[in-house]
Structures are given as C-alpha cells and as structure tokens.
JSON list of C-alpha atoms in Angstrom, two decimals:
[
{"chain": "R", "resi": 1, "resn": "ASP", "atom": "CA", "xyz": [2.13, 5.66, -9.62]},
{"chain": "R", "resi": 2, "resn": "SER", "atom": "CA", "xyz": [1.92, 1.71, -9.57]},
{"chain": "R", "resi": 3, "resn": "GLY", "atom": "CA", "xyz": [5.20, 1.28, -12.50]},
{"chain": "R", "resi": 4, "resn": "VAL", "atom": "CA", "xyz": [2.86, -0.19, -15.16]},
{"chain": "R", "resi": 5, "resn": "THR", "atom": "CA", "xyz": [1.81, 2.46, -17.76]},
{"chain": "R", "resi": 6, "resn": "GLN", "atom": "CA", "xyz": [-1.44, 1.92, -19.71]},
{"chain": "R", "resi": 7, "resn": "THR", "atom": "CA", "xyz": [-2.18, 4.13, -22.79]},
{"chain": "R", "resi": 8, "resn": "PRO", "atom": "CA", "xyz": [-4.64, 5.14, -23.89]},
{"chain": "R", "resi": 9, "resn": "LYS", "atom": "CA", "xyz": [-6.62, 6.22, -20.69]},
{"chain": "R", "resi": 10, "resn": "HIS", "atom": "CA", "xyz": [-9.72, 6.34, -22.25]},
{"chain": "R", "resi": 11, "resn": "LEU", "atom": "CA", "xyz": [-10.78, 5.41, -25.90]},
{"chain": "R", "resi": 12, "resn": "ILE", "atom": "CA", "xyz": [-14.46, 5.75, -27.59]},
{"chain": "R", "resi": 13, "resn": "THR", "atom": "CA", "xyz": [-14.58, 4.26, -30.79]},
{"chain": "R", "resi": 14, "resn": "ALA", "atom": "CA", "xyz": [-17.43, 3.00, -33.42]},
{"chain": "R", "resi": 15, "resn": "THR", "atom": "CA", "xyz": [-18.92, -0.47, -33.41]},
{"chain": "R", "resi": 16, "resn": "GLY", "atom": "CA", "xyz": [-17.18, -2.65, -36.10]},
{"chain": "R", "resi": 17, "resn": "GLN", "atom": "CA", "xyz": [-13.72, -0.61, -35.26]},
{"chain": "R", "resi": 18, "resn": "ARG", "atom": "CA", "xyz": [-9.95, -1.91, -34.47]},
{"chain": "R", "resi": 19, "resn": "VAL", "atom": "CA", "xyz": [-8.30, -0.80, -31.39]},
{"chain": "R", "resi": 20, "resn": "THR", "atom": "CA", "xyz": [-5.00, -1.43, -29.77]},
{"chain": "R", "resi": 21, "resn": "LEU", "atom": "CA", "xyz": [-4.12, -0.99, -26.00]},
{"chain": "R", "resi": 22, "resn": "ARG", "atom": "CA", "xyz": [-0.85, -0.67, -24.91]},
{"chain": "R", "resi": 23, "resn": "CYS", "atom": "CA", "xyz": [0.78, -1.92, -21.77]},
{"chain": "R", "resi": 24, "resn": "SER", "atom": "CA", "xyz": [4.25, -1.20, -19.99]},
{"chain": "R", "resi": 25, "resn": "PRO", "atom": "CA", "xyz": [5.16, -3.52, -17.42]},
{"chain": "R", "resi": 26, "resn": "ARG", "atom": "CA", "xyz": [6.94, -2.43, -13.73]},
{"chain": "R", "resi": 27, "resn": "SER", "atom": "CA", "xyz": [10.27, -2.14, -14.45]},
{"chain": "R", "resi": 28, "resn": "GLY", "atom": "CA", "xyz": [11.76, -5.71, -13.94]},
{"chain": "R", "resi": 29, "resn": "ASP", "atom": "CA", "xyz": [8.84, -7.52, -14.24]},
{"chain": "R", "resi": 30, "resn": "LEU", "atom": "CA", "xyz": [8.90, -10.47, -16.91]},
{"chain": "R", "resi": 31, "resn": "SER", "atom": "CA", "xyz": [4.80, -11.19, -16.94]},
{"chain": "R", "resi": 32, "resn": "VAL", "atom": "CA", "xyz": [1.97, -9.24, -18.24]},
{"chain": "R", "resi": 33, "resn": "TYR", "atom": "CA", "xyz": [-1.47, -10.34, -17.89]},
{"chain": "R", "resi": 34, "resn": "TRP", "atom": "CA", "xyz": [-4.55, -8.81, -19.18]},
{"chain": "R", "resi": 35, "resn": "TYR", "atom": "CA", "xyz": [-8.10, -8.37, -17.65]},
{"chain": "R", "resi": 36, "resn": "GLN", "atom": "CA", "xyz": [-11.41, -7.15, -18.84]},
{"chain": "R", "resi": 37, "resn": "GLN", "atom": "CA", "xyz": [-13.31, -5.57, -16.27]},
{"chain": "R", "resi": 38, "resn": "SER", "atom": "CA", "xyz": [-17.62, -4.79, -16.76]},
{"chain": "R", "resi": 39, "resn": "LEU", "atom": "CA", "xyz": [-20.50, -4.39, -14.45]},
{"chain": "R", "resi": 40, "resn": "ASP", "atom": "CA", "xyz": [-21.89, -7.69, -15.56]},
{"chain": "R", "resi": 41, "resn": "GLN", "atom": "CA", "xyz": [-18.84, -10.02, -16.03]},
{"chain": "R", "resi": 42, "resn": "GLY", "atom": "CA", "xyz": [-16.59, -8.65, -13.23]},
{"chain": "R", "resi": 43, "resn": "LEU", "atom": "CA", "xyz": [-13.15, -9.01, -13.92]},
{"chain": "R", "resi": 44, "resn": "GLN", "atom": "CA", "xyz": [-12.12, -11.69, -16.46]},
{"chain": "R", "resi": 45, "resn": "PHE", "atom": "CA", "xyz": [-8.75, -12.95, -17.30]},
{"chain": "R", "resi": 46, "resn": "LEU", "atom": "CA", "xyz": [-7.94, -12.84, -20.51]},
{"chain": "R", "resi": 47, "resn": "ILE", "atom": "CA", "xyz": [-4.03, -13.79, -21.51]},
{"chain": "R", "resi": 48, "resn": "HIS", "atom": "CA", "xyz": [-0.76, -13.91, -19.60]},
{"chain": "R", "resi": 49, "resn": "TYR", "atom": "CA", "xyz": [2.33, -13.65, -21.27]},
{"chain": "R", "resi": 50, "resn": "TYR", "atom": "CA", "xyz": [5.77, -14.59, -19.81]},
{"chain": "R", "resi": 51, "resn": "ASN", "atom": "CA", "xyz": [8.87, -12.81, -21.51]},
{"chain": "R", "resi": 52, "resn": "GLY", "atom": "CA", "xyz": [7.58, -12.83, -25.17]},
{"chain": "R", "resi": 53, "resn": "GLU", "atom": "CA", "xyz": [6.16, -16.04, -24.58]},
{"chain": "R", "resi": 54, "resn": "GLU", "atom": "CA", "xyz": [2.08, -16.85, -24.19]},
{"chain": "R", "resi": 55, "resn": "ARG", "atom": "CA", "xyz": [1.61, -18.82, -20.92]},
{"chain": "R", "resi": 56, "resn": "ALA", "atom": "CA", "xyz": [-2.14, -19.05, -20.74]},
{"chain": "R", "resi": 57, "resn": "LYS", "atom": "CA", "xyz": [-5.32, -17.89, -22.09]},
{"chain": "R", "resi": 58, "resn": "GLY", "atom": "CA", "xyz": [-8.74, -17.16, -20.71]},
{"chain": "R", "resi": 59, "resn": "ASN", "atom": "CA", "xyz": [-11.98, -16.45, -21.84]},
{"chain": "R", "resi": 60, "resn": "ILE", "atom": "CA", "xyz": [-10.33, -14.37, -24.99]},
{"chain": "R", "resi": 61, "resn": "LEU", "atom": "CA", "xyz": [-12.75, -13.76, -27.91]},
{"chain": "R", "resi": 62, "resn": "GLU", "atom": "CA", "xyz": [-10.98, -14.98, -31.32]},
{"chain": "R", "resi": 63, "resn": "ARG", "atom": "CA", "xyz": [-11.57, -11.32, -32.14]},
{"chain": "R", "resi": 64, "resn": "PHE", "atom": "CA", "xyz": [-9.07, -10.28, -29.48]},
{"chain": "R", "resi": 65, "resn": "SER", "atom": "CA", "xyz": [-5.18, -10.94, -29.86]},
{"chain": "R", "resi": 66, "resn": "ALA", "atom": "CA", "xyz": [-2.12, -9.60, -27.72]},
{"chain": "R", "resi": 67, "resn": "GLN", "atom": "CA", "xyz": [1.35, -9.80, -28.01]},
{"chain": "R", "resi": 68, "resn": "GLN", "atom": "CA", "xyz": [4.31, -9.23, -25.55]},
{"chain": "R", "resi": 69, "resn": "PHE", "atom": "CA", "xyz": [7.45, -7.35, -27.54]},
{"chain": "R", "resi": 70, "resn": "PRO", "atom": "CA", "xyz": [11.36, -8.03, -26.95]},
{"chain": "R", "resi": 71, "resn": "ASP", "atom": "CA", "xyz": [11.13, -4.98, -24.62]},
{"chain": "R", "resi": 72, "resn": "LEU", "atom": "CA", "xyz": [8.46, -6.62, -22.46]},
{"chain": "R", "resi": 73, "resn": "HIS", "atom": "CA", "xyz": [5.88, -4.15, -23.32]},
{"chain": "R", "resi": 74, "resn": "SER", "atom": "CA", "xyz": [2.24, -5.76, -24.49]},
{"chain": "R", "resi": 75, "resn": "GLU", "atom": "CA", "xyz": [-0.43, -5.01, -26.88]},
{"chain": "R", "resi": 76, "resn": "LEU", "atom": "CA", "xyz": [-3.88, -6.20, -26.75]},
{"chain": "R", "resi": 77, "resn": "ASN", "atom": "CA", "xyz": [-6.07, -5.64, -30.17]},
{"chain": "R", "resi": 78, "resn": "LEU", "atom": "CA", "xyz": [-9.49, -5.63, -30.11]},
{"chain": "R", "resi": 79, "resn": "SER", "atom": "CA", "xyz": [-11.29, -6.01, -33.49]},
{"chain": "R", "resi": 80, "resn": "SER", "atom": "CA", "xyz": [-14.52, -5.94, -35.19]},
{"chain": "R", "resi": 81, "resn": "LEU", "atom": "CA", "xyz": [-15.82, -4.06, -32.01]},
{"chain": "R", "resi": 82, "resn": "GLU", "atom": "CA", "xyz": [-19.13, -4.84, -30.51]},
{"chain": "R", "resi": 83, "resn": "LEU", "atom": "CA", "xyz": [-21.08, -2.45, -27.99]},
{"chain": "R", "resi": 84, "resn": "GLY", "atom": "CA", "xyz": [-20.59, -5.25, -25.21]},
{"chain": "R", "resi": 85, "resn": "ASP", "atom": "CA", "xyz": [-16.80, -5.18, -25.99]},
{"chain": "R", "resi": 86, "resn": "SER", "atom": "CA", "xyz": [-17.36, -1.58, -23.56]},
{"chain": "R", "resi": 87, "resn": "ALA", "atom": "CA", "xyz": [-15.57, -2.35, -20.62]},
{"chain": "R", "resi": 88, "resn": "LEU", "atom": "CA", "xyz": [-12.34, -1.32, -18.36]},
{"chain": "R", "resi": 89, "resn": "TYR", "atom": "CA", "xyz": [-9.19, -3.25, -19.57]},
{"chain": "R", "resi": 90, "resn": "PHE", "atom": "CA", "xyz": [-6.67, -3.79, -17.06]},
{"chain": "R", "resi": 91, "resn": "CYS", "atom": "CA", "xyz": [-3.25, -5.03, -17.54]},
{"chain": "R", "resi": 92, "resn": "ALA", "atom": "CA", "xyz": [-0.90, -6.07, -14.57]},
{"chain": "R", "resi": 93, "resn": "SER", "atom": "CA", "xyz": [2.45, -7.17, -14.21]},
{"chain": "R", "resi": 94, "resn": "SER", "atom": "CA", "xyz": [4.72, -9.56, -11.88]},
{"chain": "R", "resi": 95, "resn": "VAL", "atom": "CA", "xyz": [8.17, -10.29, -11.35]},
{"chain": "R", "resi": 96, "resn": "GLY", "atom": "CA", "xyz": [8.08, -13.89, -12.26]},
{"chain": "R", "resi": 97, "resn": "GLY", "atom": "CA", "xyz": [5.48, -16.21, -14.20]},
{"chain": "R", "resi": 98, "resn": "SER", "atom": "CA", "xyz": [3.12, -16.96, -10.61]},
{"chain": "R", "resi": 99, "resn": "SER", "atom": "CA", "xyz": [1.28, -14.77, -8.68]},
{"chain": "R", "resi": 100, "resn": "ILE", "atom": "CA", "xyz": [3.75, -15.59, -5.72]},
{"chain": "R", "resi": 101, "resn": "TYR", "atom": "CA", "xyz": [4.33, -12.02, -5.50]},
{"chain": "R", "resi": 102, "resn": "GLY", "atom": "CA", "xyz": [1.11, -10.59, -6.33]},
{"chain": "R", "resi": 103, "resn": "TYR", "atom": "CA", "xyz": [0.32, -8.87, -9.28]},
{"chain": "R", "resi": 104, "resn": "THR", "atom": "CA", "xyz": [0.74, -4.66, -9.94]},
{"chain": "R", "resi": 105, "resn": "PHE", "atom": "CA", "xyz": [-2.14, -2.92, -11.96]},
{"chain": "R", "resi": 106, "resn": "GLY", "atom": "CA", "xyz": [-2.05, -0.23, -14.25]},
{"chain": "R", "resi": 107, "resn": "SER", "atom": "CA", "xyz": [-4.83, 2.17, -13.92]},
{"chain": "R", "resi": 108, "resn": "GLY", "atom": "CA", "xyz": [-6.68, 0.66, -17.25]},
{"chain": "R", "resi": 109, "resn": "THR", "atom": "CA", "xyz": [-7.85, 1.80, -20.35]},
{"chain": "R", "resi": 110, "resn": "ARG", "atom": "CA", "xyz": [-12.04, 2.41, -20.36]},
{"chain": "R", "resi": 111, "resn": "LEU", "atom": "CA", "xyz": [-13.01, 1.57, -23.75]},
{"chain": "R", "resi": 112, "resn": "THR", "atom": "CA", "xyz": [-16.48, 2.83, -25.07]},
{"chain": "R", "resi": 113, "resn": "VAL", "atom": "CA", "xyz": [-17.98, 1.02, -28.43]},
{"chain": "R", "resi": 114, "resn": "VAL", "atom": "CA", "xyz": [-20.94, 3.24, -29.76]},
{"chain": "D", "resi": 1, "resn": "SER", "atom": "CA", "xyz": [-17.18, -18.72, -13.84]},
{"chain": "D", "resi": 2, "resn": "GLN", "atom": "CA", "xyz": [-15.52, -16.80, -10.95]},
{"chain": "D", "resi": 3, "resn": "GLN", "atom": "CA", "xyz": [-13.39, -18.94, -8.81]},
{"chain": "D", "resi": 4, "resn": "GLY", "atom": "CA", "xyz": [-13.70, -16.74, -5.42]},
{"chain": "D", "resi": 5, "resn": "GLU", "atom": "CA", "xyz": [-16.92, -15.21, -4.33]},
{"chain": "D", "resi": 6, "resn": "GLU", "atom": "CA", "xyz": [-17.39, -12.15, -1.77]},
{"chain": "D", "resi": 7, "resn": "ASP", "atom": "CA", "xyz": [-19.82, -11.87, 0.86]},
{"chain": "D", "resi": 8, "resn": "PRO", "atom": "CA", "xyz": [-21.44, -9.30, 1.40]},
{"chain": "D", "resi": 9, "resn": "GLN", "atom": "CA", "xyz": [-21.35, -7.66, -1.99]},
{"chain": "D", "resi": 10, "resn": "ALA", "atom": "CA", "xyz": [-21.77, -4.23, -0.40]},
{"chain": "D", "resi": 11, "resn": "LEU", "atom": "CA", "xyz": [-21.08, -3.16, 3.29]},
{"chain": "D", "resi": 12, "resn": "SER", "atom": "CA", "xyz": [-21.82, 0.27, 5.07]},
{"chain": "D", "resi": 13, "resn": "ILE", "atom": "CA", "xyz": [-20.07, 1.07, 8.18]},
{"chain": "D", "resi": 14, "resn": "GLN", "atom": "CA", "xyz": [-19.23, 4.26, 10.47]},
{"chain": "D", "resi": 15, "resn": "GLU", "atom": "CA", "xyz": [-15.48, 5.40, 10.46]},
{"chain": "D", "resi": 16, "resn": "GLY", "atom": "CA", "xyz": [-13.88, 3.96, 13.31]},
{"chain": "D", "resi": 17, "resn": "GLU", "atom": "CA", "xyz": [-15.96, 0.43, 13.23]},
{"chain": "D", "resi": 18, "resn": "ASN", "atom": "CA", "xyz": [-14.56, -2.58, 11.72]},
{"chain": "D", "resi": 19, "resn": "ALA", "atom": "CA", "xyz": [-15.17, -4.13, 8.58]},
{"chain": "D", "resi": 20, "resn": "THR", "atom": "CA", "xyz": [-15.15, -8.04, 7.53]},
{"chain": "D", "resi": 21, "resn": "MET", "atom": "CA", "xyz": [-16.20, -9.86, 4.36]},
{"chain": "D", "resi": 22, "resn": "ASN", "atom": "CA", "xyz": [-15.52, -13.20, 3.45]},
{"chain": "D", "resi": 23, "resn": "CYS", "atom": "CA", "xyz": [-14.22, -15.29, 0.18]},
{"chain": "D", "resi": 24, "resn": "SER", "atom": "CA", "xyz": [-15.24, -18.74, -0.79]},
{"chain": "D", "resi": 25, "resn": "TYR", "atom": "CA", "xyz": [-13.47, -20.67, -3.41]},
{"chain": "D", "resi": 26, "resn": "LYS", "atom": "CA", "xyz": [-14.16, -23.51, -5.19]},
{"chain": "D", "resi": 27, "resn": "THR", "atom": "CA", "xyz": [-10.73, -25.70, -6.07]},
{"chain": "D", "resi": 28, "resn": "SER", "atom": "CA", "xyz": [-7.32, -26.22, -4.22]},
{"chain": "D", "resi": 29, "resn": "ILE", "atom": "CA", "xyz": [-5.04, -22.93, -4.48]},
{"chain": "D", "resi": 30, "resn": "ASN", "atom": "CA", "xyz": [-1.56, -22.20, -4.09]},
{"chain": "D", "resi": 31, "resn": "ASN", "atom": "CA", "xyz": [-2.44, -18.82, -2.43]},
{"chain": "D", "resi": 32, "resn": "LEU", "atom": "CA", "xyz": [-5.09, -16.43, -1.88]},
{"chain": "D", "resi": 33, "resn": "GLN", "atom": "CA", "xyz": [-5.14, -12.67, -2.36]},
{"chain": "D", "resi": 34, "resn": "TRP", "atom": "CA", "xyz": [-6.38, -9.51, -1.49]},
{"chain": "D", "resi": 35, "resn": "TYR", "atom": "CA", "xyz": [-6.89, -6.49, -3.60]},
{"chain": "D", "resi": 36, "resn": "ARG", "atom": "CA", "xyz": [-8.88, -3.03, -3.34]},
{"chain": "D", "resi": 37, "resn": "GLN", "atom": "CA", "xyz": [-9.99, -0.85, -6.26]},
{"chain": "D", "resi": 38, "resn": "ASN", "atom": "CA", "xyz": [-10.75, 2.90, -5.68]},
{"chain": "D", "resi": 39, "resn": "SER", "atom": "CA", "xyz": [-14.08, 3.53, -8.38]},
{"chain": "D", "resi": 40, "resn": "GLY", "atom": "CA", "xyz": [-12.64, 3.16, -11.67]},
{"chain": "D", "resi": 41, "resn": "ARG", "atom": "CA", "xyz": [-8.98, 3.00, -11.07]},
{"chain": "D", "resi": 42, "resn": "GLY", "atom": "CA", "xyz": [-6.56, 0.04, -11.01]},
{"chain": "D", "resi": 43, "resn": "LEU", "atom": "CA", "xyz": [-6.36, -2.64, -8.18]},
{"chain": "D", "resi": 44, "resn": "VAL", "atom": "CA", "xyz": [-4.06, -2.26, -5.44]},
{"chain": "D", "resi": 45, "resn": "HIS", "atom": "CA", "xyz": [-2.34, -5.34, -3.83]},
{"chain": "D", "resi": 46, "resn": "LEU", "atom": "CA", "xyz": [-3.17, -5.67, -0.17]},
{"chain": "D", "resi": 47, "resn": "ILE", "atom": "CA", "xyz": [-2.08, -9.14, 1.08]},
{"chain": "D", "resi": 48, "resn": "LEU", "atom": "CA", "xyz": [-1.29, -12.61, 0.24]},
{"chain": "D", "resi": 49, "resn": "ILE", "atom": "CA", "xyz": [-1.90, -15.71, 2.19]},
{"chain": "D", "resi": 50, "resn": "ARG", "atom": "CA", "xyz": [-0.44, -18.84, 1.29]},
{"chain": "D", "resi": 51, "resn": "SER", "atom": "CA", "xyz": [-2.37, -22.46, 1.43]},
{"chain": "D", "resi": 52, "resn": "ASN", "atom": "CA", "xyz": [-0.38, -23.38, 4.21]},
{"chain": "D", "resi": 53, "resn": "GLU", "atom": "CA", "xyz": [-1.02, -20.27, 6.04]},
{"chain": "D", "resi": 54, "resn": "ARG", "atom": "CA", "xyz": [-4.08, -20.14, 8.48]},
{"chain": "D", "resi": 55, "resn": "GLU", "atom": "CA", "xyz": [-3.70, -16.11, 9.14]},
{"chain": "D", "resi": 56, "resn": "LYS", "atom": "CA", "xyz": [-1.51, -12.75, 8.26]},
{"chain": "D", "resi": 57, "resn": "HIS", "atom": "CA", "xyz": [-1.40, -9.44, 9.46]},
{"chain": "D", "resi": 58, "resn": "SER", "atom": "CA", "xyz": [-0.53, -6.22, 7.80]},
{"chain": "D", "resi": 59, "resn": "GLY", "atom": "CA", "xyz": [-1.12, -2.67, 9.36]},
{"chain": "D", "resi": 60, "resn": "ARG", "atom": "CA", "xyz": [-4.74, -2.37, 10.04]},
{"chain": "D", "resi": 61, "resn": "LEU", "atom": "CA", "xyz": [-5.38, -5.77, 7.80]},
{"chain": "D", "resi": 62, "resn": "ARG", "atom": "CA", "xyz": [-6.32, -9.08, 9.01]},
{"chain": "D", "resi": 63, "resn": "VAL", "atom": "CA", "xyz": [-6.60, -12.19, 6.59]},
{"chain": "D", "resi": 64, "resn": "THR", "atom": "CA", "xyz": [-7.52, -15.65, 7.57]},
{"chain": "D", "resi": 65, "resn": "LEU", "atom": "CA", "xyz": [-7.68, -18.68, 5.71]},
{"chain": "D", "resi": 66, "resn": "ASP", "atom": "CA", "xyz": [-9.33, -21.92, 6.23]},
{"chain": "D", "resi": 67, "resn": "THR", "atom": "CA", "xyz": [-8.86, -24.52, 3.46]},
{"chain": "D", "resi": 68, "resn": "SER", "atom": "CA", "xyz": [-10.65, -27.23, 4.82]},
{"chain": "D", "resi": 69, "resn": "LYS", "atom": "CA", "xyz": [-13.65, -24.47, 4.33]},
{"chain": "D", "resi": 70, "resn": "LYS", "atom": "CA", "xyz": [-12.20, -23.07, 1.25]},
{"chain": "D", "resi": 71, "resn": "SER", "atom": "CA", "xyz": [-12.94, -19.58, 2.47]},
{"chain": "D", "resi": 72, "resn": "SER", "atom": "CA", "xyz": [-10.91, -16.67, 3.58]},
{"chain": "D", "resi": 73, "resn": "SER", "atom": "CA", "xyz": [-11.83, -13.53, 5.49]},
{"chain": "D", "resi": 74, "resn": "LEU", "atom": "CA", "xyz": [-10.50, -9.72, 5.61]},
{"chain": "D", "resi": 75, "resn": "LEU", "atom": "CA", "xyz": [-11.02, -7.79, 8.55]},
{"chain": "D", "resi": 76, "resn": "ILE", "atom": "CA", "xyz": [-10.07, -3.84, 8.32]},
{"chain": "D", "resi": 77, "resn": "THR", "atom": "CA", "xyz": [-9.76, -2.47, 11.65]},
{"chain": "D", "resi": 78, "resn": "ALA", "atom": "CA", "xyz": [-10.49, 1.10, 13.14]},
{"chain": "D", "resi": 79, "resn": "SER", "atom": "CA", "xyz": [-11.93, 2.31, 9.20]},
{"chain": "D", "resi": 80, "resn": "ARG", "atom": "CA", "xyz": [-11.37, 5.33, 7.69]},
{"chain": "D", "resi": 81, "resn": "ALA", "atom": "CA", "xyz": [-13.00, 7.34, 5.13]},
{"chain": "D", "resi": 82, "resn": "ALA", "atom": "CA", "xyz": [-10.20, 6.10, 2.93]},
{"chain": "D", "resi": 83, "resn": "ASP", "atom": "CA", "xyz": [-10.78, 2.88, 3.23]},
{"chain": "D", "resi": 84, "resn": "THR", "atom": "CA", "xyz": [-13.84, 3.31, 1.27]},
{"chain": "D", "resi": 85, "resn": "ALA", "atom": "CA", "xyz": [-13.70, 1.16, -2.33]},
{"chain": "D", "resi": 86, "resn": "SER", "atom": "CA", "xyz": [-14.16, -2.30, -3.51]},
{"chain": "D", "resi": 87, "resn": "TYR", "atom": "CA", "xyz": [-12.02, -5.07, -2.15]},
{"chain": "D", "resi": 88, "resn": "PHE", "atom": "CA", "xyz": [-11.64, -8.81, -4.23]},
{"chain": "D", "resi": 89, "resn": "CYS", "atom": "CA", "xyz": [-10.12, -11.61, -3.36]},
{"chain": "D", "resi": 90, "resn": "ALA", "atom": "CA", "xyz": [-8.20, -13.51, -6.04]},
{"chain": "D", "resi": 91, "resn": "THR", "atom": "CA", "xyz": [-7.11, -17.24, -5.86]},
{"chain": "D", "resi": 92, "resn": "ASP", "atom": "CA", "xyz": [-4.24, -19.03, -7.99]},
{"chain": "D", "resi": 93, "resn": "LYS", "atom": "CA", "xyz": [-5.66, -22.16, -8.56]},
{"chain": "D", "resi": 94, "resn": "LYS", "atom": "CA", "xyz": [-2.81, -25.37, -8.13]},
{"chain": "D", "resi": 95, "resn": "GLY", "atom": "CA", "xyz": [-1.77, -26.05, -11.79]},
{"chain": "D", "resi": 96, "resn": "ASP", "atom": "CA", "xyz": [-2.33, -22.30, -12.68]},
{"chain": "D", "resi": 97, "resn": "TYR", "atom": "CA", "xyz": [-0.56, -19.25, -13.31]},
{"chain": "D", "resi": 98, "resn": "LYS", "atom": "CA", "xyz": [-3.25, -16.48, -13.02]},
{"chain": "D", "resi": 99, "resn": "LEU", "atom": "CA", "xyz": [-5.33, -15.00, -10.42]},
{"chain": "D", "resi": 100, "resn": "SER", "atom": "CA", "xyz": [-9.34, -15.57, -10.45]},
{"chain": "D", "resi": 101, "resn": "PHE", "atom": "CA", "xyz": [-10.77, -13.11, -9.01]},
{"chain": "D", "resi": 102, "resn": "GLY", "atom": "CA", "xyz": [-14.12, -13.02, -7.27]},
{"chain": "D", "resi": 103, "resn": "ALA", "atom": "CA", "xyz": [-17.11, -10.23, -7.87]},
{"chain": "D", "resi": 104, "resn": "GLY", "atom": "CA", "xyz": [-15.89, -8.00, -5.09]},
{"chain": "D", "resi": 105, "resn": "THR", "atom": "CA", "xyz": [-17.25, -6.35, -1.71]},
{"chain": "D", "resi": 106, "resn": "THR", "atom": "CA", "xyz": [-18.13, -2.78, -2.18]},
{"chain": "D", "resi": 107, "resn": "VAL", "atom": "CA", "xyz": [-17.11, -1.18, 1.46]},
{"chain": "D", "resi": 108, "resn": "THR", "atom": "CA", "xyz": [-18.51, 2.27, 2.08]},
{"chain": "D", "resi": 109, "resn": "VAL", "atom": "CA", "xyz": [-17.20, 4.18, 5.46]},
{"chain": "D", "resi": 110, "resn": "ARG", "atom": "CA", "xyz": [-19.45, 7.12, 6.88]},
{"chain": "D", "resi": 111, "resn": "ALA", "atom": "CA", "xyz": [-17.79, 9.76, 8.37]}
]
C-alpha cells in the first residue's frame, strides 16, 4: 500500500456519460497529480494541484475537470465520455510542489468506455 | 510529446544477468527519476538523480546521468524474476512543476 488511495479501481460506463474519480493523497502530501495512461499515448500528465490550488495543466481535455478539496483529496471529473477515454487514470502525490522527493502513485482507476 | 524516451522498448534476460536501459530527453532538467510499474499497477519510485550528479546507487540499481548528451541509464544488477516490470524515466524540466514520463522499457527476467 503506497498510501495514495484511488477509488474506484474499475469503472465501466457508456459513451456520453460522466464519471468522477477520487484520490486521497499520502498523509502529509500537499500536491496531487493526475495522469492518464493508455497504450498509444503512454503516461500523459493531466493536471497538478498544490494545497488546493491548480499549479499546472497538461494535456487535459475541456471535457475533463479536477479539483482539490480543503482536506486535500482530489477528484477528476470526466464528462461526455468517448471510447478513446478508456485508459488507466493515476493519481500521484508529493510532499511539496515539486518532484524533488519523487511521486507516490496510487494503484489507478481503470476506466472502460463502451 | 514525451520529454524522455527509453531504449530499448523491450528487454529479455536470464535471471542473474544485468539489465541496462537508457533514457534520452530533450530539454534541461532539474532532476531525472526512474520508476517501475508491474503490469497494470501503480508506478513505484526507484531512484532520483539531480542534474549536478553523475552517478547514483541504490541497492542493485545504478543510475548515470550525462547532461551534455541529455541521457541517463539504469542498470539492474543480478536480476531476479521479481524485477520483471516496465521501467520509466521521468524528467522534471527546469521551470516546470511536473514530471514527464517516457514510453518505458519492458523488462522480462526469465527463470
């Protein structure tokens, strides 16, 4: 157990639907990062939050949004889902706002859009 | 596009042999990190090397960094079946706050 908790582990949903992925960072970590992993695109950075504020945005579609709450957990919302959104979604956390101590990854949410 | 690219894409070795994989990147970095991912699982941080370091060791892992060539290598010595996994390099670009990952090297250790 890495200390980063992601729920749910698996999600199967239909095209056009909306889902919410949840992440609880490791205790004491202020940063949360979201990544999407697919076979054709590899690991793609989506968004970074630090202590409740958005710090950086990557290749995140407009249909996707995220937030980090006062208790530091984060949610990634995916809407108007398409078949191509099927992927593993990882959350990672770090103690500060940079990568200098490395990231701790959760076990991921496998999203299948049918 | 990916900041780092690993080479080779896949590697198959016998237990007890050494495994070497390389990573090349494009822009100046603060640090370079290596992660391991077992099939379908989360990534695990292995080792971090800062841009002013040239070599670092951790157990059976040895990482080198050549900033003039923008490349790094990860050596796993005396490999074990449990080392079977995908290995990713990740770079933290100067002025950036996130890690960019390469496509990974898949290592298979045969018993």
